[in-house]
Short mmCIF file of C-alpha atoms in Angstrom, two decimals:
data_model
loop_
_atom_site.label_atom_id
_atom_site.label_comp_id
_atom_site.label_asym_id
_atom_site.label_seq_id
_atom_site.Cartn_x
_atom_site.Cartn_y
_atom_site.Cartn_z
CA MET A 259 -16.26 -45.29 8.91
CA ILE A 260 -17.27 -41.68 8.26
CA GLY A 261 -15.73 -40.63 11.59
CA LEU A 262 -12.38 -42.16 10.62
CA VAL A 263 -12.36 -40.35 7.25
CA GLY A 264 -13.15 -37.07 9.03
CA ILE A 265 -10.29 -37.58 11.48
CA ILE A 266 -7.83 -38.42 8.69
CA GLY A 267 -8.97 -35.34 6.73
CA LEU A 268 -8.51 -33.16 9.81
CA GLY A 269 -5.01 -34.54 10.28
CA LEU A 270 -4.11 -33.65 6.70
CA VAL A 271 -5.34 -30.09 7.14
CA ALA A 272 -3.50 -29.70 10.46
CA GLY A 273 -0.29 -31.05 8.92
CA ALA A 274 -0.36 -28.49 6.11
CA ALA A 275 0.60 -25.54 8.35
CA ALA A 276 2.87 -22.91 6.83
CA THR A 277 6.48 -22.98 7.96
CA MET A 278 9.41 -20.58 8.04
CA PRO A 279 12.71 -21.42 6.31
CA ASP A 280 14.04 -23.08 9.48
CA GLY A 281 11.02 -25.43 9.61
CA ARG A 282 9.19 -23.78 12.52
CA PRO A 283 5.49 -23.00 11.97
CA THR A 284 4.76 -19.37 11.13
CA PRO A 285 2.95 -17.45 13.89
CA THR A 286 0.36 -16.20 11.38
CA GLY A 287 -0.19 -19.53 9.63
CA LEU A 288 0.64 -17.78 6.34
CA ASP A 289 3.36 -18.88 3.93
CA VAL A 290 6.90 -17.56 4.19
CA PRO A 291 8.17 -16.25 1.88
CA ARG A 292 5.15 -14.19 0.81
CA TRP A 293 4.54 -10.74 -0.65
CA VAL A 294 3.03 -7.79 1.18
CA SER A 295 3.06 -4.07 0.45
CA LEU A 296 3.72 -1.05 2.63
CA LYS A 297 0.58 0.78 3.77
CA SER A 298 2.24 4.11 4.42
CA SER A 299 4.87 6.40 2.93
CA GLU A 300 6.67 6.45 6.30
CA VAL A 301 7.66 2.96 7.45
CA ARG A 302 10.58 2.50 9.85
CA ALA A 303 12.92 -0.40 9.12
CA ARG A 304 14.51 -1.78 12.28
CA GLN A 305 17.49 -3.95 13.11
CA GLY A 306 15.35 -6.41 15.09
CA PRO A 307 11.74 -7.32 15.91
CA GLY A 308 10.85 -4.68 18.49
CA LEU A 309 10.58 -0.96 19.15
CA ASP A 310 13.78 -1.05 21.21
CA TYR A 311 15.85 -2.00 18.14
CA ARG A 312 17.70 0.67 16.19
CA ILE A 313 15.95 2.28 13.19
CA LEU A 314 18.06 1.48 10.13
CA TRP A 315 16.20 3.58 7.57
CA GLU A 316 12.70 4.68 6.61
CA TYR A 317 10.78 3.49 3.58
CA ARG A 318 8.99 6.36 1.84
CA ALA A 319 6.86 4.60 -0.76
CA ALA A 320 3.31 3.51 0.06
CA GLY A 321 2.43 0.40 -1.94
CA LEU A 322 6.06 -0.75 -2.22
CA PRO A 323 6.18 -4.55 -2.38
CA VAL A 324 8.44 -6.31 0.12
CA GLN A 325 8.90 -10.02 0.64
CA VAL A 326 8.32 -11.46 4.12
CA ILE A 327 11.18 -13.91 4.72
CA ALA A 328 10.58 -14.56 8.46
CA GLU A 329 8.15 -13.37 11.10
CA THR A 330 7.25 -13.15 14.74
CA ARG A 331 3.73 -12.60 15.98
CA GLU A 332 4.05 -8.79 15.66
CA TRP A 333 7.01 -8.25 13.31
CA ARG A 334 7.91 -9.14 9.71
CA LYS A 335 11.49 -9.60 8.48
CA VAL A 336 11.43 -8.35 4.91
CA CYS A 337 13.56 -8.23 1.79
CA ASP A 338 13.20 -5.04 -0.26
CA PRO A 339 13.87 -4.19 -3.94
CA GLU A 340 17.52 -3.36 -3.18
CA GLY A 341 18.05 -6.72 -1.48
CA SER A 342 18.24 -5.18 1.98
CA VAL A 343 16.80 -6.97 5.00
CA ALA A 344 14.97 -5.27 7.88
CA TRP A 345 12.21 -5.79 10.43
CA ILE A 346 8.93 -3.86 10.16
CA HIS A 347 5.79 -3.98 12.32
CA ARG A 348 2.82 -6.00 11.03
CA SER A 349 0.53 -2.95 11.27
CA VAL A 350 2.38 -1.14 8.45
CA VAL A 351 1.89 -3.84 5.80
CA SER A 352 -1.05 -4.93 3.71
CA GLY A 353 -1.72 -8.30 2.10
CA ARG A 354 -2.33 -6.47 -1.18
CA ARG A 355 0.31 -7.21 -3.77
CA GLY A 356 2.28 -4.59 -5.61
CA ALA A 357 4.77 -4.53 -8.47
CA PHE A 358 7.75 -2.19 -8.53
CA ASN A 359 9.85 -1.20 -11.52
CA ALA A 360 13.31 -1.33 -9.94
CA SER A 361 15.06 -0.72 -13.26
CA ASP A 362 16.04 2.57 -14.87
CA ARG A 363 13.95 1.76 -17.96
CA GLU A 364 10.25 2.10 -18.68
CA VAL A 365 8.35 -1.19 -18.76
CA PRO A 366 5.59 -1.44 -21.38
CA VAL A 367 2.17 -2.38 -20.01
CA ARG A 368 0.52 -4.50 -22.70
CA ALA A 369 -3.12 -5.17 -23.51
CA ARG A 370 -2.60 -8.96 -23.37
CA ARG A 371 0.00 -11.50 -22.24
CA ASP A 372 1.87 -11.17 -25.49
CA ALA A 373 4.98 -9.17 -26.37
CA ASP A 374 3.34 -8.20 -29.68
CA SER A 375 0.09 -6.89 -28.16
CA PRO A 376 -0.51 -3.11 -28.08
CA VAL A 377 1.16 -1.01 -25.37
CA LYS A 378 -1.51 0.58 -23.16
CA ALA A 379 0.86 2.49 -20.87
CA ARG A 380 4.42 2.50 -19.55
CA LEU A 381 5.51 1.75 -16.02
CA LEU A 382 8.08 4.42 -15.22
CA PRO A 383 11.33 3.63 -13.40
CA ARG A 384 10.95 3.42 -9.59
CA SER A 385 7.14 3.37 -9.78
CA VAL A 386 4.62 1.10 -8.09
CA VAL A 387 1.37 -0.44 -9.37
CA ALA A 388 -1.04 -2.99 -7.93
CA LEU A 389 -0.30 -6.56 -8.95
CA GLU A 390 -3.30 -8.80 -9.53
CA ASP A 391 -1.82 -12.17 -10.54
CA CYS A 392 1.02 -13.74 -12.51
CA GLU A 393 0.77 -16.61 -14.97
CA ASP A 394 2.84 -17.95 -17.83
CA GLY A 395 5.61 -15.38 -17.26
CA TRP A 396 3.25 -12.37 -17.31
CA CYS A 397 1.74 -10.33 -14.47
CA GLU A 398 -1.52 -8.44 -14.58
CA VAL A 399 -1.08 -4.97 -13.10
CA ARG A 400 -3.55 -2.21 -12.25
CA ALA A 401 -3.24 1.53 -11.77
CA ARG A 402 -6.56 3.30 -11.23
CA LYS A 403 -8.77 2.22 -14.17
CA LEU A 404 -5.88 0.94 -16.28
CA ARG A 405 -5.26 -2.81 -16.42
CA GLY A 406 -2.59 -4.54 -18.42
CA TRP A 407 0.20 -7.09 -18.51
CA VAL A 408 3.96 -6.82 -17.90
CA PRO A 409 6.64 -9.50 -18.23
CA GLN A 410 7.11 -11.11 -14.81
CA GLU A 411 10.90 -10.76 -14.85
CA MET A 412 10.60 -6.97 -15.37
CA VAL A 413 9.01 -6.17 -11.98
CA PHE A 414 9.94 -6.68 -8.34
CA GLY A 415 7.17 -8.33 -6.33
CA SER A 416 6.29 -11.23 -8.59
CA ARG A 417 8.70 -14.09 -7.78
CA SER A 418 7.67 -17.01 -5.59
CA ALA A 419 11.15 -17.97 -4.37
CA ALA A 420 12.79 -16.24 -1.42
CA LEU A 421 14.93 -13.34 -2.64
CA CYS A 422 16.97 -12.86 0.55
CA ASP A 423 18.37 -15.31 3.08
CA ALA A 424 16.19 -15.29 6.20
CA ASN A 425 19.28 -15.93 8.33
CA ARG A 426 21.03 -12.77 7.14
CA PRO A 427 21.08 -10.03 9.81
CA ALA A 428 18.87 -6.99 9.27
CA GLY A 429 20.63 -4.00 7.78
CA GLU A 430 22.72 -5.98 5.35
CA ALA A 431 22.25 -5.68 1.60
CA ARG A 432 22.86 -8.53 -0.86
#
């Protein structure tokens, strides 16, 4: 009886593999969509998954969050804060999460998950901070020794739903 339970449990684990939007399993076994951040301030965005594809532009913001919307073994198709889609190599991304203020306004960083709690700092427009976790509409962010909370809807890098269509060709904005 124990052997049968073990086999059933193994089947449940094996059936829980992560899939891409088209239903195929992901090469990494990680969920798609998912958030990653750029490791470097010089990341080439390409039209397709390979070095022989044309470079579309270069990201120049280490820590910038991008959402993986599809992947191959070596390449990640990402959606950026402007809604553009491109392919980047897996070696230039980190699993660390980031939050980006894509607006032209400062975002208050609060002491607690409460709009009435004291403001500890302000997240400047077009700036990046580390994102720890989001819950109840608030995200905990970190910059050096400072920790605080920002409203989830005020930062790019915090949503769980796919922001760009994985079928859209690279190089196209929203």
